[in-house]
mmCIF file of C-alpha atoms in Angstrom:
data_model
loop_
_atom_site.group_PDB
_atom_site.id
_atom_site.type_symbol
_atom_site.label_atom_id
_atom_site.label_comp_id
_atom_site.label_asym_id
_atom_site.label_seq_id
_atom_site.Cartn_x
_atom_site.Cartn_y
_atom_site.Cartn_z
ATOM 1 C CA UNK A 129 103.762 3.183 93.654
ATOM 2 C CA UNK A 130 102.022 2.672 97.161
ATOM 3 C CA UNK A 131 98.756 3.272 97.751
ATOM 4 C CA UNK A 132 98.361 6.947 100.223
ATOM 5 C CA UNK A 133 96.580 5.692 103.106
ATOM 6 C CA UNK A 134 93.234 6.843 103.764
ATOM 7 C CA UNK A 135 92.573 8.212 107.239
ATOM 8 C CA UNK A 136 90.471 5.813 109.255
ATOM 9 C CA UNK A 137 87.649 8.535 109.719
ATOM 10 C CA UNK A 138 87.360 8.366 105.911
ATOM 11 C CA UNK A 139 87.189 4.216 105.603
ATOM 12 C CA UNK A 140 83.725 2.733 104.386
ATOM 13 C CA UNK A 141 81.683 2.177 107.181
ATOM 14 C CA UNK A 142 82.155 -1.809 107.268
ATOM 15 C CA UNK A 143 86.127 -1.228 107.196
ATOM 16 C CA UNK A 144 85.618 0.893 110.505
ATOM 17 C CA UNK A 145 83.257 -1.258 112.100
ATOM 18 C CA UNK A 146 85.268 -4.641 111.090
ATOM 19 C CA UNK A 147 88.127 -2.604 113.448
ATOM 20 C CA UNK A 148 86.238 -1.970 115.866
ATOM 21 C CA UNK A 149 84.655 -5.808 116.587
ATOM 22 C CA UNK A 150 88.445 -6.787 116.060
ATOM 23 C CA UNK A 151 89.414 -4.336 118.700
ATOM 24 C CA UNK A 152 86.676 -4.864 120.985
ATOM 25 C CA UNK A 153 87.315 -8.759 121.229
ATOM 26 C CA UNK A 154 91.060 -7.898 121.752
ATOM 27 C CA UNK A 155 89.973 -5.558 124.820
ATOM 28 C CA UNK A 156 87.694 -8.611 126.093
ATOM 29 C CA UNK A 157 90.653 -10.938 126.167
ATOM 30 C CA UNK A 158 92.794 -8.208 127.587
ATOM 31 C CA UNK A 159 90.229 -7.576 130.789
ATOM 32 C CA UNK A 160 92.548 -9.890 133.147
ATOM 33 C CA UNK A 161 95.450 -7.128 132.689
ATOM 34 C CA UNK A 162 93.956 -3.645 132.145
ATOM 35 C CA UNK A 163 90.160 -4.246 133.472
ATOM 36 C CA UNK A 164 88.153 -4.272 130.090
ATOM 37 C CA UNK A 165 88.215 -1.051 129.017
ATOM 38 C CA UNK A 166 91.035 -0.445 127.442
ATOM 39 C CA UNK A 167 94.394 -2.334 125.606
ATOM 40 C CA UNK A 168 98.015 -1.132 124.996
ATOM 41 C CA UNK A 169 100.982 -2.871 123.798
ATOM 42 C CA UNK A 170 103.287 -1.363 126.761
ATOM 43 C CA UNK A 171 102.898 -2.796 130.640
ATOM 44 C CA UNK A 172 101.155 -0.554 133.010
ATOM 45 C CA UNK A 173 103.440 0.275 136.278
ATOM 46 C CA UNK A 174 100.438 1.118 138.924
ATOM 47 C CA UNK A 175 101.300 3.157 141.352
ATOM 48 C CA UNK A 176 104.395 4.168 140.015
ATOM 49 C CA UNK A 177 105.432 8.441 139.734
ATOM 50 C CA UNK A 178 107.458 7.913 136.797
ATOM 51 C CA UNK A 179 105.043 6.474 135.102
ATOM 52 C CA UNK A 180 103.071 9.961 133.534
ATOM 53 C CA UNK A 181 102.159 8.701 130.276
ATOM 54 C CA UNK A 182 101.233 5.831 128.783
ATOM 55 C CA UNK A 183 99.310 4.533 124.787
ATOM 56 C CA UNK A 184 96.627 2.430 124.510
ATOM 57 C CA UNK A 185 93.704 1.916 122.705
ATOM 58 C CA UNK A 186 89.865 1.570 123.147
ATOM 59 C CA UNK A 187 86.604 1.381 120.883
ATOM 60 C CA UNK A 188 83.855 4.603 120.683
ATOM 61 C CA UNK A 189 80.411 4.560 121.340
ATOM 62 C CA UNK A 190 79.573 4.465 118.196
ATOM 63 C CA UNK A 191 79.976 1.241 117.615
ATOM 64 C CA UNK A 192 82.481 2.144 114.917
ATOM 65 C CA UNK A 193 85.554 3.902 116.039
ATOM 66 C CA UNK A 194 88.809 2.848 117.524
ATOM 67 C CA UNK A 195 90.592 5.414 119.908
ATOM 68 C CA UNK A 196 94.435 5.269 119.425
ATOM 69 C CA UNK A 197 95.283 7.194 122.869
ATOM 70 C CA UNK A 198 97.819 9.353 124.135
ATOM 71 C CA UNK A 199 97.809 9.813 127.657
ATOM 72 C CA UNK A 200 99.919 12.505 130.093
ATOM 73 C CA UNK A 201 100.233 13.899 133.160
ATOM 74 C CA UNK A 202 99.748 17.718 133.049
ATOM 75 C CA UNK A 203 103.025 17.407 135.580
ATOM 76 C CA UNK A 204 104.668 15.971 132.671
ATOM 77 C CA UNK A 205 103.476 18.100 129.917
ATOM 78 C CA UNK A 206 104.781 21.477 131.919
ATOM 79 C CA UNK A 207 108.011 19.646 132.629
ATOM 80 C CA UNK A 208 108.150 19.397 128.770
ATOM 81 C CA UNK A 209 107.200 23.085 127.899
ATOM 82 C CA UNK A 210 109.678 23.714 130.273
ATOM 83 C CA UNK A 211 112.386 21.625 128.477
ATOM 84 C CA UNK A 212 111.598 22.715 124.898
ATOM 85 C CA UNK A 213 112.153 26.627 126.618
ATOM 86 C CA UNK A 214 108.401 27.268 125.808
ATOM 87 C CA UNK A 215 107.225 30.587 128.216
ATOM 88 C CA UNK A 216 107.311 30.315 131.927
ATOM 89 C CA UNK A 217 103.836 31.496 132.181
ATOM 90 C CA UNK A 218 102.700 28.578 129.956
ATOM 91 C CA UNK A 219 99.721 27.149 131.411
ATOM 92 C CA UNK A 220 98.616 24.008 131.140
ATOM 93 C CA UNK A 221 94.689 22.859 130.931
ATOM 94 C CA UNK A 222 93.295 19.104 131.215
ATOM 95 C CA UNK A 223 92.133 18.070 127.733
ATOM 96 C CA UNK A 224 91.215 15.686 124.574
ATOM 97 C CA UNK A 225 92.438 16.647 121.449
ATOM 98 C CA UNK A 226 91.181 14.456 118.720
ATOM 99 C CA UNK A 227 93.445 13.726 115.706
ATOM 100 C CA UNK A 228 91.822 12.526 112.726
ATOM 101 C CA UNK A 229 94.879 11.689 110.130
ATOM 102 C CA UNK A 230 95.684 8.199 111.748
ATOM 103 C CA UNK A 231 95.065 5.498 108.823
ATOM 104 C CA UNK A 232 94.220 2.932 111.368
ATOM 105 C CA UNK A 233 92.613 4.080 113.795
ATOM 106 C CA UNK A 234 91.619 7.665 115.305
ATOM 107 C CA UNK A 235 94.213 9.587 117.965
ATOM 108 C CA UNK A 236 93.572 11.286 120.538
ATOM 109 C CA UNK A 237 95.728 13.213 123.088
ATOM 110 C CA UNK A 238 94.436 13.014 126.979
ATOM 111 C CA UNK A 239 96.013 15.650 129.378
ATOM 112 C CA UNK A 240 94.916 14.964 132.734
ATOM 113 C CA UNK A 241 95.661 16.410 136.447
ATOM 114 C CA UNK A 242 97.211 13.596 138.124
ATOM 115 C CA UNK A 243 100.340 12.388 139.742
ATOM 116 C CA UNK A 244 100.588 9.507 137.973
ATOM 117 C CA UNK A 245 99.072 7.245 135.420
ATOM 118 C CA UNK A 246 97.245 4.260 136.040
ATOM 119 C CA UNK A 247 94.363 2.048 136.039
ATOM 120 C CA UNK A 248 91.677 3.697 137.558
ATOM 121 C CA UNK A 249 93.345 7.007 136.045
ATOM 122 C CA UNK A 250 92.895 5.830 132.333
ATOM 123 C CA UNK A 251 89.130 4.322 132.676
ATOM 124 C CA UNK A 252 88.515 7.813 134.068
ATOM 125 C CA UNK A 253 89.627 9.397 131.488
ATOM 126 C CA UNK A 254 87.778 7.044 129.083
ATOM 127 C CA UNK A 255 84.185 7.521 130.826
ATOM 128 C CA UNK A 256 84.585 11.255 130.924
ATOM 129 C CA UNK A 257 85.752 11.477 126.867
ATOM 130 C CA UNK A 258 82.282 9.290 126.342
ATOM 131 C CA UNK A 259 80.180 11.348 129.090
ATOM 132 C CA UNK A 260 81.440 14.719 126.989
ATOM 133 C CA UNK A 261 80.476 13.048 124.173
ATOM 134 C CA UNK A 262 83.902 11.593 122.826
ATOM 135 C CA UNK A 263 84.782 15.174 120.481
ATOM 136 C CA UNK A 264 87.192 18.070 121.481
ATOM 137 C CA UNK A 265 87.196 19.549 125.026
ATOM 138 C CA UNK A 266 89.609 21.942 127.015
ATOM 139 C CA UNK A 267 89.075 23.219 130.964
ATOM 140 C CA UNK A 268 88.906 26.275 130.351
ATOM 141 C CA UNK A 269 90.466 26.691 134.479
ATOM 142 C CA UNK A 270 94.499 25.772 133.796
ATOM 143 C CA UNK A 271 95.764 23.281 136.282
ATOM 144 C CA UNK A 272 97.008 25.248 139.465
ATOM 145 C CA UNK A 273 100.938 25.636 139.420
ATOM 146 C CA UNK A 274 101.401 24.096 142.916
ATOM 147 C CA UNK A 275 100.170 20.691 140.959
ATOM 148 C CA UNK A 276 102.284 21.231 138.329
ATOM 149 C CA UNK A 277 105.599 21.943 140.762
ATOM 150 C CA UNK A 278 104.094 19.504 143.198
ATOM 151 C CA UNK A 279 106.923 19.262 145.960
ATOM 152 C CA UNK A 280 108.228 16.062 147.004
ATOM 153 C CA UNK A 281 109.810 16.599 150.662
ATOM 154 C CA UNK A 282 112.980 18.191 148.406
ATOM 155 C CA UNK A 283 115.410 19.703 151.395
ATOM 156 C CA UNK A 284 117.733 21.702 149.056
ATOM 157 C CA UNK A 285 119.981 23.683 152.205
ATOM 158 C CA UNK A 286 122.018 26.046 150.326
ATOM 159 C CA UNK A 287 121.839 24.092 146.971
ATOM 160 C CA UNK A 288 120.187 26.865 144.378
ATOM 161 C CA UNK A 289 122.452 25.567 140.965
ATOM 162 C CA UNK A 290 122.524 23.057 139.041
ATOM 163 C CA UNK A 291 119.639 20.455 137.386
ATOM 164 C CA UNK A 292 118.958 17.052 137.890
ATOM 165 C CA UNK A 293 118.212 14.627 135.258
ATOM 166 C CA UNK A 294 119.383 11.957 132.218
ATOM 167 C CA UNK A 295 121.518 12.606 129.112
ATOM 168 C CA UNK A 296 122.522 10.635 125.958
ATOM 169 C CA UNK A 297 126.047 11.385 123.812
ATOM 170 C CA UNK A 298 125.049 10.555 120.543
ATOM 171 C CA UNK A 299 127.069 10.467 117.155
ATOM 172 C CA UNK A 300 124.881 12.169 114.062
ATOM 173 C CA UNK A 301 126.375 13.596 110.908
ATOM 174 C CA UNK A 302 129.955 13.797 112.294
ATOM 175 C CA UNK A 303 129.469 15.153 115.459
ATOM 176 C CA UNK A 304 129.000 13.868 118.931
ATOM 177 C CA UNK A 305 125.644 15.152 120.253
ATOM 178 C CA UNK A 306 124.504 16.193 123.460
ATOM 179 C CA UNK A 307 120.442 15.305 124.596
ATOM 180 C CA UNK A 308 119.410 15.404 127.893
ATOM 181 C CA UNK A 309 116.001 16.261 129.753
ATOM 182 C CA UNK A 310 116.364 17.911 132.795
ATOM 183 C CA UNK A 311 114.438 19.697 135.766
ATOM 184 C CA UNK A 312 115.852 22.467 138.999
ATOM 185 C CA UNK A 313 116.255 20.408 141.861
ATOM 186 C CA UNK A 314 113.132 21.592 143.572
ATOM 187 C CA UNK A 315 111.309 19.741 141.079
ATOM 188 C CA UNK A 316 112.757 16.590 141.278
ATOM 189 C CA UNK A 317 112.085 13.502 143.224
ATOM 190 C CA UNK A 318 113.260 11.601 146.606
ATOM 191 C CA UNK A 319 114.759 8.391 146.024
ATOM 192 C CA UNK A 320 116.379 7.931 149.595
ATOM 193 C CA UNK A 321 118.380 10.295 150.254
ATOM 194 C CA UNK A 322 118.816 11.734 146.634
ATOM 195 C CA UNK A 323 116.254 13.672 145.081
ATOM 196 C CA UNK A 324 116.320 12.624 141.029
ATOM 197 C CA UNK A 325 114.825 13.337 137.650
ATOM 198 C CA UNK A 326 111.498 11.724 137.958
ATOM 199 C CA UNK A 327 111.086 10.016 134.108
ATOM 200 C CA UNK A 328 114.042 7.390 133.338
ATOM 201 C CA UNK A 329 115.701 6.640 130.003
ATOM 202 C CA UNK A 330 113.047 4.949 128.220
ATOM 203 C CA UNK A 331 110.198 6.951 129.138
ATOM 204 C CA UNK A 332 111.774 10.156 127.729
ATOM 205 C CA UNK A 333 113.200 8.272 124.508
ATOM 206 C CA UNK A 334 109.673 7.041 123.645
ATOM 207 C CA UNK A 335 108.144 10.328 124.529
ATOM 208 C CA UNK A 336 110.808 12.255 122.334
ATOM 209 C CA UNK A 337 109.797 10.101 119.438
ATOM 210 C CA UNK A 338 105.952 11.229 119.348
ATOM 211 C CA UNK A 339 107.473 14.831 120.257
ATOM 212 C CA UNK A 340 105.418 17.610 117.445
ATOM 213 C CA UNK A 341 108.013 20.027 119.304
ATOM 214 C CA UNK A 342 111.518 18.546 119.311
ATOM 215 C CA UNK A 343 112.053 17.473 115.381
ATOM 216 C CA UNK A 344 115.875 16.929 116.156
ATOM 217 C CA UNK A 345 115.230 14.631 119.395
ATOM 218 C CA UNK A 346 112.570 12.816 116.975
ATOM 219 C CA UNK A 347 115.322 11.795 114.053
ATOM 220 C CA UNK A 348 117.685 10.422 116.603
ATOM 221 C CA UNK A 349 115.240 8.476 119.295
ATOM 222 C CA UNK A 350 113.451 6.914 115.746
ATOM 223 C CA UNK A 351 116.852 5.799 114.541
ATOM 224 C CA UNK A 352 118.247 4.448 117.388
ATOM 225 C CA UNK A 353 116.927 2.222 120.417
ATOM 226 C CA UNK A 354 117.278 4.244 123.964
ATOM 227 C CA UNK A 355 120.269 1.635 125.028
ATOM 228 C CA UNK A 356 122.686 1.981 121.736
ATOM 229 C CA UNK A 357 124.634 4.994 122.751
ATOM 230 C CA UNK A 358 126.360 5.943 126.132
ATOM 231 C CA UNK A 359 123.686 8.070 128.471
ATOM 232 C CA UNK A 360 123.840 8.310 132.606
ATOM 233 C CA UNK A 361 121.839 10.261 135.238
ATOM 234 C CA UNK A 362 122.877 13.310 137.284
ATOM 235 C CA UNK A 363 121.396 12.940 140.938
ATOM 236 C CA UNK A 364 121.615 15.389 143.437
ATOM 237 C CA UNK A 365 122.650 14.154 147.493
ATOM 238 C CA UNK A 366 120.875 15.828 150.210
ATOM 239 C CA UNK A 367 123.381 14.674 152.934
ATOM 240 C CA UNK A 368 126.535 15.621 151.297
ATOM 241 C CA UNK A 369 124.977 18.701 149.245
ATOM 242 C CA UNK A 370 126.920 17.198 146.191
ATOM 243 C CA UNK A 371 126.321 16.219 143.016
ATOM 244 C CA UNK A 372 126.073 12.630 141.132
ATOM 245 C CA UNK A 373 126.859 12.419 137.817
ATOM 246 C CA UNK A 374 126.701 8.486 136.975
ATOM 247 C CA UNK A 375 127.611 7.092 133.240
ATOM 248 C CA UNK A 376 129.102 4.989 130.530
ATOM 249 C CA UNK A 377 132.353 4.728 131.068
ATOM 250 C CA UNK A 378 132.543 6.084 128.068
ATOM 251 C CA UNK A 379 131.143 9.652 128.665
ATOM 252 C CA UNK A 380 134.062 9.472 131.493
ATOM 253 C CA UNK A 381 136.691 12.092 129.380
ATOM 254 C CA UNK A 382 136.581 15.384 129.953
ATOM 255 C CA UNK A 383 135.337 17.485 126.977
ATOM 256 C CA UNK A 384 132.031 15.177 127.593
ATOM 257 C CA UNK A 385 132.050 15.913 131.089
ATOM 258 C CA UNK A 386 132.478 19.705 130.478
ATOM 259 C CA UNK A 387 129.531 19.424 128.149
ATOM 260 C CA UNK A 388 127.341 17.754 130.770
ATOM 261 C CA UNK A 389 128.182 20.190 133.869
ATOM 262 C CA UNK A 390 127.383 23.641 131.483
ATOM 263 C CA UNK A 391 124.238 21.749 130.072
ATOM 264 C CA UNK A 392 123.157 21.034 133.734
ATOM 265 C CA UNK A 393 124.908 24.030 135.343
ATOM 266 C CA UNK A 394 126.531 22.249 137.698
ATOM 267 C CA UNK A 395 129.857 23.518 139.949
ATOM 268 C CA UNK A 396 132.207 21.522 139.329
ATOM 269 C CA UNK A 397 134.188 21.800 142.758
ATOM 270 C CA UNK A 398 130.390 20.208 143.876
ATOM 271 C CA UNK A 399 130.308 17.180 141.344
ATOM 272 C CA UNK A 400 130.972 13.538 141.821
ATOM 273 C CA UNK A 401 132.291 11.884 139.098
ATOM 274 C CA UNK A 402 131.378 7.872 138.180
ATOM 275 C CA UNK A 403 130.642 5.106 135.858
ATOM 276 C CA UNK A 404 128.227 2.467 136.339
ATOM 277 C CA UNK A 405 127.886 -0.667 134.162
ATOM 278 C CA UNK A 406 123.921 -0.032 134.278
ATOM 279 C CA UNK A 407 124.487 2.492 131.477
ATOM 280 C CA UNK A 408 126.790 0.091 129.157
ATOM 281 C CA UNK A 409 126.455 0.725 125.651
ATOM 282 C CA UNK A 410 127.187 -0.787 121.876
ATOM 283 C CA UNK A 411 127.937 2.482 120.258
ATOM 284 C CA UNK A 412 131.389 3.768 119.840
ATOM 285 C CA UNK A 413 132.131 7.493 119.314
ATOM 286 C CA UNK A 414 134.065 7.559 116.699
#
């Protein structure tokens, strides 16, 4: 039978402080890539919008704690209320939330009011959670809604239907699934002369498996890597007013392609229709 795992908070004292030299020396070696105070596993895109989260970890001031972190754009976490249908009114309020069930270490979730997350962003965040104290905290002021809609030079002419954003097909217990994450066109992003879904593929797979609020989404993006089954991007051209809708060439027969316009309310007589080998897959529907 194996052994339940205590959570870390609960570990002797010299268990927690033997993680916390461990992790400290692996933050010291780390200091030519993300500047000494912190470490992560994943690469850190500076300067990059899509990037509005990122994990990494970094010791207390205790001298015997290790913070496994969570960190997210408030942006990002209203774009997510948003797609999980939670109320429009839902305001959103820079925090830590401490979780103390992790066996290895101790989480924490990190909401902050930025545009995107990097370097400088995530040692900010560190030195306030220590200045406060490193327990609980909310703002009790919500982030103002013109950060959390920030515009982004969007033109939209006459355009007032349809979404932008990325989409999966994906085969679970007999039927052929549709997941997508999606945003109104004001919200998206320039790129040129379309205006996108700011958060690609892998972001929102690796999101949707930490998800407390999408259990479905969960199963599948823990089951499966983000590549394995046929996905693709709707875009939305400012010059032509039309829409983009590029995928597997497998998504490319009509009762999928129904699926994706109603999901994304799209008109049809507006949509542009093509594959691109970018969004190859090794899944078959069968």
């Amino acid at each position: 039978m194996d052994r339940i795992k205590r959570p870390f908070i609960n570990l002797p004292y010299r268990k927690r402080r033997d993680a916390f030299i461990r992790w400290r020396w692996r933050i010291l070696l780390d200091t030519p890539i993300y500047g000494g105070l912190f470490t992560s596993q994943l690469r850190l895109d500076e300067q990059d919008y899509s990037s509005d989260w990122f994990d990494f970890l970094f010791v207390g001031s205790d001298g015997q704690t290790v913070w496994n972190a969570f960190i997210i754009t408030a942006r990002a976490a209203f774009l997510d209320a948003d797609r999980f249908e939670l109320p429009i009114n839902t305001e959103i309020h820079e925090c830590f939330k401490i979780n103390r069930s992790f066996p290895n270490e101790v989480g924490l979730d990190i909401v902050v009011d930025e545009p995107f997350i990097d370097r400088k962003v995530i040692e900010n965040a560190i030195l306030h959670f220590r200045t406060l104290g490193e327990v609980d905290w909310t703002n009790p002021i919500p982030v103002p809604k013109d950060h959390l809609l920030a515009g982004s030079g969007v033109q939209l002419g006459n355009a007032s239907l349809g979404k932008v954003g990325i989409f999966w097909f994906v085969q679970w217990q007999g039927r052929i699934r549709l997941l997508s994450a999606s945003c109104p066109i004001a919200e998206g992003e320039l790129y040129g002369d379309m205006i996108t879904y700011g958060t690609g593929h892998y972001t929102t797979w690796n999101r949707w498996r930490k998800s407390k609020i999408a259990p479905f989404e969960r199963g599948i993006a823990n089951a499966f890597e983000y590549e394995e089954w046929p996905r693709g991007r709707v875009s939305y051209c400012q010059n032509t007013r039309r829409f983009l809708l590029l995928c597997d060439g497998k998504i490319m027969r009509e009762d999928l392609l129904s699926r994706i316009r109603g999901a994304f309310e799209l008109p049809e007589e507006q949509v542009t229709v093509d594959g691109d080998p970018h969004y190859q897959s090794v899944e078959n529907f069968a």
